[in-house]
Amino acid sequence: MDSRTLLLKTALNLFAQRGYDSVGVQEIVATAELTKPSLYHHFGSKHGLLDALLTEGSAPLNEALRTASAYDGNLDVALERVLDAYLCFAENAPDFYRFWLSLLFCPPGHEAYRLAVSLFTAQSALLERMFQSAAQDHGNMKGRHVRYAYVFISVINSVVAANTGGEIRIEADQRREILHQFSHGIYS
Amino acid sequence: MDSRTLLLKTALNLFAQRGYDSVGVQEIVATAELTKPSLYHHFGSKHGLLDALLTEGSAPLNEALRTASAYDGNLDVALERVLDAYLCFAENAPDFYRFWLSLLFCPPGHEAYRLAVSLFTAQSALLERMFQSAAQDHGNMKGRHVRYAYVFISVINSVVAANTGGEIRIEADQRREILHQFSHGIYS
DNA sequence: TGCCTTCTATACCGATCGGTATAGAAGAGG
DNA sequence: CCTCTTCTATACCGATCGGTATAGAAGGCA
């Protein structure tokens, strides 16, 4: 395997287990059976490695969200597509999702803060646009699209985090319940 | 001020800014204008400091939640009490809440994982009990109390995290909207 | 053959990491 | 006064931190 890709995979695996700060560059290259200059040749710094990891790792999810969040007159269907995009991604890239979750509420002074925020706002912007479009058909939603996007993402993340042991699998009936709860609350 | 309390406050402040791993013991004691042996006398280790920080810092919130989550036949009122307990705590202890958020989705191999999980489950258990009691009056809620608790906490945390710049203040009308969305969804 | 670019290895840098051995200051009880 | 306990300071430990200077291996190209 390409040594750059190997470093990315190794680092992601270690970061997902113990966190970005707890894993040293030395351990990454040792696990990948390489040496430090290789890593610094490809990424320049540990931060550069993190940057590449997040940017390239989140690209598939963003791409999937872009199409899934296209509002076509039926919000329920769009929400289902978005939820599927998230859960499908979480199934296929559990390490990335776990690592991403660990950075979600990053302290503002942490070196990963800007990266984590930019990832989150990219996702959030797509969902906000979806809710904003839907608000043209559902008047009561007007002006609430930002919170809707926040809450929807948070609900998904909490569900994924709850299934953090072993594989990430959320079955169809549970998905339906999640969507129903978000759309219609807990009473109905 | 008591040097133990001073160390706790100083550490919390630094942890909330840059995260547990990014702040060294040396920096904590230097900021508190003390020395390492004092810290190790009071807490034994950096992990012991973290333990004391989380245990003692979360006690008021748990206490408030215990009474707030008592179901007395009106779930709406109970939810409002719980939300107020969270937001009131977040206003009074913004540093602690920010730090707590940063540990919420801690990687499972991180040294703070067990502590963070035990804190979360303690809160979650209270809310689960509340939803379970309410399910006796609302049949459709039966068997869903665990997810309800997860989602409710997540929604609150996402709202708090969204107001992470400066003070944490969520006004009354916004609180009503949050509760309404959780209880009745986005359509009604 | 020789050259140039790309990548990787050896060995090392100063700084900081969490943690501690030892001793001194300070107050309480006698 | 002395002693005991509690707390804090000086100085230090080995290990690891992120990062790098230098040189060698490897492949394309002439």
mmCIF file of N, CA, C and O in Angstrom, chain A residues 15-22 75-76 79 98 101-102 104-110 113 131 138 140-141 144 147-148 150-151 154-155 157-159 161-162 164 174 177-178 181-188, chain B residues 15-19 21-22 75-76 79 98 101-110 113 131 138 140-141 144 147-148 150-151 154-155 157-159 161-162 164 174 177-178 181-188:
data_model
loop_
_atom_site.group_PDB
_atom_site.id
_atom_site.type_symbol
_atom_site.label_atom_id
_atom_site.label_comp_id
_atom_site.label_asym_id
_atom_site.label_seq_id
_atom_site.Cartn_x
_atom_site.Cartn_y
_atom_site.Cartn_z
ATOM 1 N N PHE A 15 -5.883 7.292 16.483
ATOM 2 C CA PHE A 15 -6.630 8.455 16.975
ATOM 3 C C PHE A 15 -8.028 8.057 17.435
ATOM 4 O O PHE A 15 -8.530 8.564 18.443
ATOM 5 N N ALA A 16 -8.672 7.176 16.678
ATOM 6 C CA ALA A 16 -10.032 6.769 17.027
ATOM 7 C C ALA A 16 -10.057 6.003 18.343
ATOM 8 O O ALA A 16 -11.046 6.011 19.059
ATOM 9 N N GLN A 17 -8.945 5.333 18.648
ATOM 10 C CA GLN A 17 -8.911 4.556 19.889
ATOM 11 C C GLN A 17 -8.618 5.426 21.104
ATOM 12 O O GLN A 17 -9.263 5.291 22.140
ATOM 13 N N ARG A 18 -7.622 6.316 20.980
ATOM 14 C CA ARG A 18 -7.170 7.018 22.178
ATOM 15 C C ARG A 18 -7.159 8.524 22.039
ATOM 16 O O ARG A 18 -6.822 9.220 23.005
ATOM 17 N N GLY A 19 -7.486 9.040 20.868
ATOM 18 C CA GLY A 19 -7.556 10.491 20.720
ATOM 19 C C GLY A 19 -6.299 11.078 20.114
ATOM 20 O O GLY A 19 -5.215 10.501 20.205
ATOM 21 N N TYR A 20 -6.458 12.230 19.518
ATOM 22 C CA TYR A 20 -5.370 12.873 18.780
ATOM 23 C C TYR A 20 -4.176 13.188 19.668
ATOM 24 O O TYR A 20 -3.031 12.909 19.317
ATOM 25 N N ASP A 21 -4.429 13.755 20.829
ATOM 26 C CA ASP A 21 -3.331 14.215 21.678
ATOM 27 C C ASP A 21 -2.580 13.075 22.348
ATOM 28 O O ASP A 21 -1.404 13.203 22.653
ATOM 29 N N SER A 22 -3.284 11.969 22.570
ATOM 30 C CA SER A 22 -2.667 10.871 23.308
ATOM 31 C C SER A 22 -1.789 9.998 22.431
ATOM 32 O O SER A 22 -1.127 9.092 22.931
ATOM 33 N N LEU A 75 -40.026 16.659 2.570
ATOM 34 C CA LEU A 75 -38.993 16.749 3.607
ATOM 35 C C LEU A 75 -38.745 15.388 4.253
ATOM 36 O O LEU A 75 -37.601 15.056 4.581
ATOM 37 N N ASP A 76 -39.785 14.618 4.454
ATOM 38 C CA ASP A 76 -39.611 13.311 5.079
ATOM 39 C C ASP A 76 -38.620 12.452 4.309
ATOM 40 O O ASP A 76 -37.738 11.813 4.888
ATOM 41 N N LEU A 79 -35.097 13.850 4.696
ATOM 42 C CA LEU A 79 -34.525 13.523 6.002
ATOM 43 C C LEU A 79 -34.074 12.064 6.036
ATOM 44 O O LEU A 79 -33.031 11.745 6.597
ATOM 45 N N ARG A 98 -15.868 7.726 14.731
ATOM 46 C CA ARG A 98 -15.534 7.804 16.151
ATOM 47 C C ARG A 98 -14.565 8.946 16.415
ATOM 48 O O ARG A 98 -14.703 9.701 17.380
ATOM 49 N N LEU A 101 -16.379 12.229 16.076
ATOM 50 C CA LEU A 101 -17.180 12.516 17.262
ATOM 51 C C LEU A 101 -16.308 13.065 18.386
ATOM 52 O O LEU A 101 -16.716 13.971 19.109
ATOM 53 N N SER A 102 -15.103 12.520 18.519
ATOM 54 C CA SER A 102 -14.241 12.978 19.610
ATOM 55 C C SER A 102 -13.783 14.422 19.406
ATOM 56 O O SER A 102 -13.327 15.066 20.350
ATOM 57 N N LEU A 104 -15.856 16.728 17.915
ATOM 58 C CA LEU A 104 -17.046 17.550 17.698
ATOM 59 C C LEU A 104 -17.120 18.709 18.682
ATOM 60 O O LEU A 104 -17.383 19.842 18.295
ATOM 61 N N PHE A 105 -16.889 18.424 19.943
ATOM 62 C CA PHE A 105 -16.990 19.457 20.976
ATOM 63 C C PHE A 105 -15.609 19.832 21.483
ATOM 64 O O PHE A 105 -15.397 20.025 22.680
ATOM 65 N N CYS A 106 -14.691 19.903 20.546
ATOM 66 C CA CYS A 106 -13.314 20.296 20.797
ATOM 67 C C CYS A 106 -13.226 21.633 21.546
ATOM 68 O O CYS A 106 -13.946 22.567 21.205
ATOM 69 N N PRO A 107 -12.364 21.751 22.556
ATOM 70 C CA PRO A 107 -12.175 23.055 23.202
ATOM 71 C C PRO A 107 -11.706 24.082 22.188
ATOM 72 O O PRO A 107 -10.922 23.746 21.295
ATOM 73 N N PRO A 108 -12.155 25.329 22.343
ATOM 74 C CA PRO A 108 -11.884 26.348 21.324
ATOM 75 C C PRO A 108 -10.404 26.650 21.150
ATOM 76 O O PRO A 108 -10.013 27.147 20.098
ATOM 77 N N GLY A 109 -9.573 26.374 22.163
ATOM 78 C CA GLY A 109 -8.152 26.647 22.029
ATOM 79 C C GLY A 109 -7.361 25.466 21.517
ATOM 80 O O GLY A 109 -6.153 25.562 21.344
ATOM 81 N N HIS A 110 -8.037 24.363 21.272
ATOM 82 C CA HIS A 110 -7.334 23.172 20.797
ATOM 83 C C HIS A 110 -6.930 23.359 19.342
ATOM 84 O O HIS A 110 -7.598 24.040 18.581
ATOM 85 N N TYR A 113 -9.488 22.667 16.678
ATOM 86 C CA TYR A 113 -10.783 23.346 16.757
ATOM 87 C C TYR A 113 -11.262 23.859 15.404
ATOM 88 O O TYR A 113 -12.375 23.570 14.968
ATOM 89 N N PHE A 131 -33.539 22.666 5.193
ATOM 90 C CA PHE A 131 -34.657 23.103 6.028
ATOM 91 C C PHE A 131 -35.206 24.450 5.561
ATOM 92 O O PHE A 131 -36.404 24.697 5.658
ATOM 93 N N HIS A 138 -43.605 24.743 4.536
ATOM 94 C CA HIS A 138 -44.093 24.590 5.910
ATOM 95 C C HIS A 138 -43.796 25.887 6.654
ATOM 96 O O HIS A 138 -42.717 26.056 7.229
ATOM 97 N N ASN A 140 -44.468 27.248 9.435
ATOM 98 C CA ASN A 140 -44.083 27.319 10.844
ATOM 99 C C ASN A 140 -42.596 27.052 11.058
ATOM 100 O O ASN A 140 -42.060 27.309 12.134
ATOM 101 N N MET A 141 -41.910 26.503 10.039
ATOM 102 C CA MET A 141 -40.492 26.189 10.191
ATOM 103 C C MET A 141 -39.598 27.387 9.914
ATOM 104 O O MET A 141 -38.394 27.336 10.156
ATOM 105 N N ARG A 144 -36.164 28.805 11.673
ATOM 106 C CA ARG A 144 -35.658 27.825 12.623
ATOM 107 C C ARG A 144 -34.676 26.843 11.983
ATOM 108 O O ARG A 144 -34.265 25.877 12.614
ATOM 109 N N ARG A 147 -31.348 25.859 13.916
ATOM 110 C CA ARG A 147 -31.503 24.945 15.046
ATOM 111 C C ARG A 147 -31.914 23.566 14.570
ATOM 112 O O ARG A 147 -31.448 22.544 15.099
ATOM 113 N N TYR A 148 -32.764 23.499 13.577
ATOM 114 C CA TYR A 148 -33.149 22.192 13.047
ATOM 115 C C TYR A 148 -31.920 21.409 12.594
ATOM 116 O O TYR A 148 -31.785 20.215 12.889
ATOM 117 N N TYR A 150 -28.739 21.823 13.523
ATOM 118 C CA TYR A 150 -27.958 21.457 14.700
ATOM 119 C C TYR A 150 -28.539 20.222 15.372
ATOM 120 O O TYR A 150 -27.842 19.259 15.654
ATOM 121 N N VAL A 151 -29.824 20.304 15.650
ATOM 122 C CA VAL A 151 -30.450 19.240 16.430
ATOM 123 C C VAL A 151 -30.465 17.928 15.652
ATOM 124 O O VAL A 151 -30.188 16.866 16.216
ATOM 125 N N SER A 154 -27.111 16.422 15.790
ATOM 126 C CA SER A 154 -26.820 15.963 17.144
ATOM 127 C C SER A 154 -27.532 14.675 17.468
ATOM 128 O O SER A 154 -26.985 13.782 18.133
ATOM 129 N N VAL A 155 -28.776 14.573 17.026
ATOM 130 C CA VAL A 155 -29.529 13.345 17.282
ATOM 131 C C VAL A 155 -28.846 12.161 16.603
ATOM 132 O O VAL A 155 -28.644 11.104 17.204
ATOM 133 N N ASN A 157 -25.718 11.892 15.749
ATOM 134 C CA ASN A 157 -24.452 11.599 16.409
ATOM 135 C C ASN A 157 -24.650 10.864 17.727
ATOM 136 O O ASN A 157 -23.876 9.971 18.065
ATOM 137 N N SER A 158 -25.668 11.255 18.463
ATOM 138 C CA SER A 158 -25.896 10.573 19.735
ATOM 139 C C SER A 158 -26.308 9.135 19.505
ATOM 140 O O SER A 158 -25.929 8.241 20.271
ATOM 141 N N VAL A 159 -27.060 8.897 18.453
ATOM 142 C CA VAL A 159 -27.453 7.521 18.148
ATOM 143 C C VAL A 159 -26.236 6.701 17.732
ATOM 144 O O VAL A 159 -26.048 5.566 18.173
ATOM 145 N N ALA A 161 -23.136 7.354 18.559
ATOM 146 C CA ALA A 161 -22.286 7.203 19.734
ATOM 147 C C ALA A 161 -22.813 6.122 20.665
ATOM 148 O O ALA A 161 -22.047 5.421 21.322
ATOM 149 N N ALA A 162 -24.120 5.989 20.728
ATOM 150 C CA ALA A 162 -24.705 4.972 21.596
ATOM 151 C C ALA A 162 -24.357 3.569 21.108
ATOM 152 O O ALA A 162 -24.272 2.639 21.905
ATOM 153 N N THR A 164 -21.515 2.559 19.963
ATOM 154 C CA THR A 164 -20.093 2.736 19.736
ATOM 155 C C THR A 164 -19.299 1.477 19.995
ATOM 156 O O THR A 164 -18.126 1.393 19.643
ATOM 157 N N GLN A 174 -35.417 1.123 13.616
ATOM 158 C CA GLN A 174 -34.880 2.150 14.508
ATOM 159 C C GLN A 174 -34.695 3.471 13.758
ATOM 160 O O GLN A 174 -34.925 4.548 14.318
ATOM 161 N N GLU A 177 -37.953 5.210 13.604
ATOM 162 C CA GLU A 177 -38.296 5.830 14.883
ATOM 163 C C GLU A 177 -37.561 7.141 15.096
ATOM 164 O O GLU A 177 -38.126 8.118 15.591
ATOM 165 N N ILE A 178 -36.301 7.148 14.725
ATOM 166 C CA ILE A 178 -35.507 8.367 14.882
ATOM 167 C C ILE A 178 -36.118 9.496 14.059
ATOM 168 O O ILE A 178 -36.310 10.617 14.544
ATOM 169 N N GLN A 181 -39.456 10.618 15.530
ATOM 170 C CA GLN A 181 -39.297 11.438 16.724
ATOM 171 C C GLN A 181 -38.863 12.852 16.368
ATOM 172 O O GLN A 181 -39.370 13.826 16.918
ATOM 173 N N PHE A 182 -37.947 12.961 15.442
ATOM 174 C CA PHE A 182 -37.497 14.300 15.059
ATOM 175 C C PHE A 182 -38.628 15.099 14.414
ATOM 176 O O PHE A 182 -38.783 16.291 14.684
ATOM 177 N N SER A 183 -39.412 14.448 13.593
ATOM 178 C CA SER A 183 -40.439 15.169 12.846
ATOM 179 C C SER A 183 -41.698 15.414 13.658
ATOM 180 O O SER A 183 -42.329 16.459 13.521
ATOM 181 N N HIS A 184 -42.073 14.451 14.510
ATOM 182 C CA HIS A 184 -43.359 14.544 15.189
ATOM 183 C C HIS A 184 -43.259 14.516 16.704
ATOM 184 O O HIS A 184 -44.287 14.476 17.375
ATOM 185 N N GLY A 185 -42.038 14.494 17.235
ATOM 186 C CA GLY A 185 -41.902 14.544 18.671
ATOM 187 C C GLY A 185 -42.112 13.204 19.345
ATOM 188 O O GLY A 185 -42.089 12.159 18.704
ATOM 189 N N ILE A 186 -42.340 13.261 20.656
ATOM 190 C CA ILE A 186 -42.421 12.031 21.435
ATOM 191 C C ILE A 186 -43.857 11.649 21.767
ATOM 192 O O ILE A 186 -44.117 10.532 22.195
ATOM 193 N N TYR A 187 -44.799 12.566 21.584
ATOM 194 C CA TYR A 187 -46.162 12.276 22.038
ATOM 195 C C TYR A 187 -46.949 11.498 20.994
ATOM 196 O O TYR A 187 -47.757 10.631 21.323
ATOM 197 N N SER A 188 -46.761 11.865 19.730
ATOM 198 C CA SER A 188 -47.611 11.240 18.700
ATOM 199 C C SER A 188 -46.939 9.996 18.129
ATOM 200 O O SER A 188 -45.729 9.847 18.160
ATOM 201 N N PHE B 15 -8.213 23.431 31.122
ATOM 202 C CA PHE B 15 -8.778 22.287 30.399
ATOM 203 C C PHE B 15 -9.914 22.733 29.476
ATOM 204 O O PHE B 15 -10.045 22.241 28.354
ATOM 205 N N ALA B 16 -10.730 23.644 29.968
ATOM 206 C CA ALA B 16 -11.871 24.105 29.161
ATOM 207 C C ALA B 16 -11.403 24.861 27.931
ATOM 208 O O ALA B 16 -12.090 24.887 26.914
ATOM 209 N N GLN B 17 -10.235 25.483 28.042
ATOM 210 C CA GLN B 17 -9.735 26.248 26.903
ATOM 211 C C GLN B 17 -9.079 25.356 25.864
ATOM 212 O O GLN B 17 -9.311 25.503 24.669
ATOM 213 N N ARG B 18 -8.208 24.425 26.310
ATOM 214 C CA ARG B 18 -7.394 23.710 25.342
ATOM 215 C C ARG B 18 -7.487 22.198 25.451
ATOM 216 O O ARG B 18 -6.861 21.490 24.656
ATOM 217 N N GLY B 19 -8.228 21.700 26.422
ATOM 218 C CA GLY B 19 -8.391 20.254 26.528
ATOM 219 C C GLY B 19 -7.457 19.625 27.537
ATOM 220 O O GLY B 19 -6.383 20.144 27.829
ATOM 221 N N ASP B 21 -5.567 16.863 27.516
ATOM 222 C CA ASP B 21 -4.264 16.350 27.102
ATOM 223 C C ASP B 21 -3.282 17.461 26.752
ATOM 224 O O ASP B 21 -2.073 17.280 26.880
ATOM 225 N N SER B 22 -3.802 18.585 26.308
ATOM 226 C CA SER B 22 -2.925 19.654 25.844
ATOM 227 C C SER B 22 -2.384 20.509 26.975
ATOM 228 O O SER B 22 -1.545 21.374 26.736
ATOM 229 N N LEU B 75 -45.414 15.632 32.106
ATOM 230 C CA LEU B 75 -44.094 15.489 31.496
ATOM 231 C C LEU B 75 -43.555 16.824 30.995
ATOM 232 O O LEU B 75 -42.360 17.109 31.106
ATOM 233 N N ASP B 76 -44.435 17.643 30.440
ATOM 234 C CA ASP B 76 -43.995 18.941 29.932
ATOM 235 C C ASP B 76 -43.309 19.752 31.017
ATOM 236 O O ASP B 76 -42.241 20.342 30.795
ATOM 237 N N LEU B 79 -39.943 18.198 31.897
ATOM 238 C CA LEU B 79 -38.934 18.499 30.875
ATOM 239 C C LEU B 79 -38.435 19.932 31.012
ATOM 240 O O LEU B 79 -37.240 20.209 30.860
ATOM 241 N N ARG B 98 -18.199 23.404 29.276
ATOM 242 C CA ARG B 98 -17.395 23.310 28.063
ATOM 243 C C ARG B 98 -16.437 22.121 28.149
ATOM 244 O O ARG B 98 -16.258 21.370 27.193
ATOM 245 N N LEU B 101 -18.359 18.925 27.799
ATOM 246 C CA LEU B 101 -18.707 18.662 26.407
ATOM 247 C C LEU B 101 -17.529 18.057 25.651
ATOM 248 O O LEU B 101 -17.702 17.163 24.828
ATOM 249 N N SER B 102 -16.337 18.551 25.948
ATOM 250 C CA SER B 102 -15.169 18.050 25.224
ATOM 251 C C SER B 102 -14.871 16.595 25.564
ATOM 252 O O SER B 102 -14.149 15.921 24.833
ATOM 253 N N LEU B 103 -15.403 16.109 26.669
ATOM 254 C CA LEU B 103 -15.168 14.714 27.064
ATOM 255 C C LEU B 103 -16.330 13.807 26.696
ATOM 256 O O LEU B 103 -16.242 12.584 26.828
ATOM 257 N N LEU B 104 -17.416 14.399 26.221
ATOM 258 C CA LEU B 104 -18.642 13.624 25.999
ATOM 259 C C LEU B 104 -18.405 12.456 25.059
ATOM 260 O O LEU B 104 -18.832 11.331 25.319
ATOM 261 N N PHE B 105 -17.739 12.721 23.949
ATOM 262 C CA PHE B 105 -17.508 11.679 22.954
ATOM 263 C C PHE B 105 -16.055 11.255 22.952
ATOM 264 O O PHE B 105 -15.444 11.029 21.903
ATOM 265 N N CYS B 106 -15.528 11.140 24.153
ATOM 266 C CA CYS B 106 -14.168 10.702 24.394
ATOM 267 C C CYS B 106 -13.879 9.364 23.708
ATOM 268 O O CYS B 106 -14.703 8.452 23.761
ATOM 269 N N PRO B 107 -12.715 9.202 23.077
ATOM 270 C CA PRO B 107 -12.370 7.886 22.515
ATOM 271 C C PRO B 107 -12.327 6.840 23.621
ATOM 272 O O PRO B 107 -11.899 7.144 24.743
ATOM 273 N N PRO B 108 -12.749 5.621 23.318
ATOM 274 C CA PRO B 108 -12.886 4.591 24.353
ATOM 275 C C PRO B 108 -11.577 4.227 25.029
ATOM 276 O O PRO B 108 -11.598 3.720 26.150
ATOM 277 N N GLY B 109 -10.436 4.471 24.367
ATOM 278 C CA GLY B 109 -9.163 4.131 24.979
ATOM 279 C C GLY B 109 -8.547 5.279 25.745
ATOM 280 O O GLY B 109 -7.488 5.135 26.342
ATOM 281 N N HIS B 110 -9.223 6.402 25.776
ATOM 282 C CA HIS B 110 -8.688 7.563 26.481
ATOM 283 C C HIS B 110 -8.844 7.388 27.978
ATOM 284 O O HIS B 110 -9.765 6.722 28.440
ATOM 285 N N TYR B 113 -12.142 8.213 29.581
ATOM 286 C CA TYR B 113 -13.348 7.578 29.037
ATOM 287 C C TYR B 113 -14.292 7.083 30.137
ATOM 288 O O TYR B 113 -15.476 7.414 30.143
ATOM 289 N N PHE B 131 -38.682 9.321 31.898
ATOM 290 C CA PHE B 131 -39.450 8.928 30.712
ATOM 291 C C PHE B 131 -40.181 7.610 30.951
ATOM 292 O O PHE B 131 -41.277 7.397 30.427
ATOM 293 N N HIS B 138 -48.403 7.695 28.947
ATOM 294 C CA HIS B 138 -48.365 7.847 27.492
ATOM 295 C C HIS B 138 -47.875 6.535 26.889
ATOM 296 O O HIS B 138 -46.672 6.310 26.754
ATOM 297 N N ASN B 140 -47.594 5.184 24.049
ATOM 298 C CA ASN B 140 -46.731 5.077 22.868
ATOM 299 C C ASN B 140 -45.259 5.271 23.192
ATOM 300 O O ASN B 140 -44.390 4.978 22.387
ATOM 301 N N MET B 141 -44.954 5.786 24.393
ATOM 302 C CA MET B 141 -43.562 6.052 24.756
ATOM 303 C C MET B 141 -42.874 4.818 25.324
ATOM 304 O O MET B 141 -41.662 4.830 25.533
ATOM 305 N N ARG B 144 -39.113 3.234 24.867
ATOM 306 C CA ARG B 144 -38.265 4.194 24.159
ATOM 307 C C ARG B 144 -37.541 5.131 25.117
ATOM 308 O O ARG B 144 -36.880 6.065 24.681
ATOM 309 N N ARG B 147 -33.704 5.949 24.488
ATOM 310 C CA ARG B 147 -33.414 6.865 23.384
ATOM 311 C C ARG B 147 -33.901 8.272 23.693
ATOM 312 O O ARG B 147 -33.240 9.248 23.365
ATOM 313 N N TYR B 148 -35.056 8.380 24.318
ATOM 314 C CA TYR B 148 -35.545 9.701 24.695
ATOM 315 C C TYR B 148 -34.522 10.431 25.558
ATOM 316 O O TYR B 148 -34.232 11.615 25.334
ATOM 317 N N TYR B 150 -31.232 9.893 25.801
ATOM 318 C CA TYR B 150 -30.072 10.219 24.966
ATOM 319 C C TYR B 150 -30.334 11.475 24.144
ATOM 320 O O TYR B 150 -29.547 12.413 24.129
ATOM 321 N N VAL B 151 -31.441 11.445 23.434
ATOM 322 C CA VAL B 151 -31.711 12.527 22.484
ATOM 323 C C VAL B 151 -31.933 13.844 23.221
ATOM 324 O O VAL B 151 -31.432 14.894 22.794
ATOM 325 N N SER B 154 -28.696 15.204 24.279
ATOM 326 C CA SER B 154 -27.928 15.641 23.113
ATOM 327 C C SER B 154 -28.425 16.960 22.569
ATOM 328 O O SER B 154 -27.636 17.820 22.154
ATOM 329 N N VAL B 155 -29.739 17.115 22.555
ATOM 330 C CA VAL B 155 -30.304 18.368 22.066
ATOM 331 C C VAL B 155 -29.849 19.521 22.953
ATOM 332 O O VAL B 155 -29.399 20.567 22.462
ATOM 333 N N ASN B 157 -27.208 19.655 24.844
ATOM 334 C CA ASN B 157 -25.776 19.897 24.672
ATOM 335 C C ASN B 157 -25.469 20.627 23.374
ATOM 336 O O ASN B 157 -24.589 21.483 23.334
ATOM 337 N N SER B 158 -26.185 20.273 22.327
ATOM 338 C CA SER B 158 -25.925 20.946 21.054
ATOM 339 C C SER B 158 -26.329 22.411 21.134
ATOM 340 O O SER B 158 -25.670 23.277 20.560
ATOM 341 N N VAL B 159 -27.388 22.684 21.852
ATOM 342 C CA VAL B 159 -27.803 24.074 22.014
ATOM 343 C C VAL B 159 -26.773 24.837 22.833
ATOM 344 O O VAL B 159 -26.394 25.961 22.494
ATOM 345 N N ALA B 161 -23.612 24.058 23.134
ATOM 346 C CA ALA B 161 -22.389 24.171 22.332
ATOM 347 C C ALA B 161 -22.512 25.263 21.280
ATOM 348 O O ALA B 161 -21.538 25.922 20.948
ATOM 349 N N ALA B 162 -23.717 25.441 20.779
ATOM 350 C CA ALA B 162 -23.920 26.478 19.764
ATOM 351 C C ALA B 162 -23.694 27.868 20.348
ATOM 352 O O ALA B 162 -23.297 28.784 19.638
ATOM 353 N N THR B 164 -21.362 28.799 22.414
ATOM 354 C CA THR B 164 -20.113 28.553 23.118
ATOM 355 C C THR B 164 -19.228 29.785 23.179
ATOM 356 O O THR B 164 -18.255 29.823 23.912
ATOM 357 N N GLN B 174 -36.563 30.853 23.517
ATOM 358 C CA GLN B 174 -35.798 29.799 22.871
ATOM 359 C C GLN B 174 -35.941 28.475 23.624
ATOM 360 O O GLN B 174 -35.998 27.405 23.026
ATOM 361 N N GLU B 177 -39.110 26.881 22.614
ATOM 362 C CA GLU B 177 -39.012 26.278 21.284
ATOM 363 C C GLU B 177 -38.301 24.923 21.333
ATOM 364 O O GLU B 177 -38.697 23.977 20.657
ATOM 365 N N ILE B 178 -37.248 24.867 22.125
ATOM 366 C CA ILE B 178 -36.508 23.612 22.251
ATOM 367 C C ILE B 178 -37.419 22.519 22.795
ATOM 368 O O ILE B 178 -37.476 21.406 22.266
ATOM 369 N N GLN B 181 -40.053 21.539 20.230
ATOM 370 C CA GLN B 181 -39.521 20.695 19.161
ATOM 371 C C GLN B 181 -39.306 19.272 19.645
ATOM 372 O O GLN B 181 -39.626 18.314 18.944
ATOM 373 N N PHE B 182 -38.782 19.124 20.844
ATOM 374 C CA PHE B 182 -38.553 17.778 21.355
ATOM 375 C C PHE B 182 -39.878 17.039 21.550
ATOM 376 O O PHE B 182 -39.984 15.856 21.233
ATOM 377 N N SER B 183 -40.866 17.723 22.050
ATOM 378 C CA SER B 183 -42.124 17.049 22.381
ATOM 379 C C SER B 183 -43.019 16.847 21.172
ATOM 380 O O SER B 183 -43.702 15.826 21.061
ATOM 381 N N HIS B 184 -43.045 17.817 20.259
ATOM 382 C CA HIS B 184 -44.013 17.776 19.162
ATOM 383 C C HIS B 184 -43.380 17.788 17.784
ATOM 384 O O HIS B 184 -44.109 17.854 16.783
ATOM 385 N N GLY B 185 -42.050 17.767 17.697
ATOM 386 C CA GLY B 185 -41.419 17.701 16.389
ATOM 387 C C GLY B 185 -41.340 19.037 15.701
ATOM 388 O O GLY B 185 -41.499 20.090 16.321
ATOM 389 N N ILE B 186 -41.102 18.984 14.412
ATOM 390 C CA ILE B 186 -40.864 20.214 13.661
ATOM 391 C C ILE B 186 -42.068 20.651 12.843
ATOM 392 O O ILE B 186 -42.117 21.767 12.350
ATOM 393 N N TYR B 187 -43.033 19.775 12.683
ATOM 394 C CA TYR B 187 -44.150 20.105 11.786
ATOM 395 C C TYR B 187 -45.222 20.920 12.491
ATOM 396 O O TYR B 187 -45.804 21.830 11.916
ATOM 397 N N SER B 188 -45.518 20.559 13.726
ATOM 398 C CA SER B 188 -46.631 21.226 14.417
ATOM 399 C C SER B 188 -46.144 22.456 15.174
ATOM 400 O O SER B 188 -44.989 22.556 15.538
#
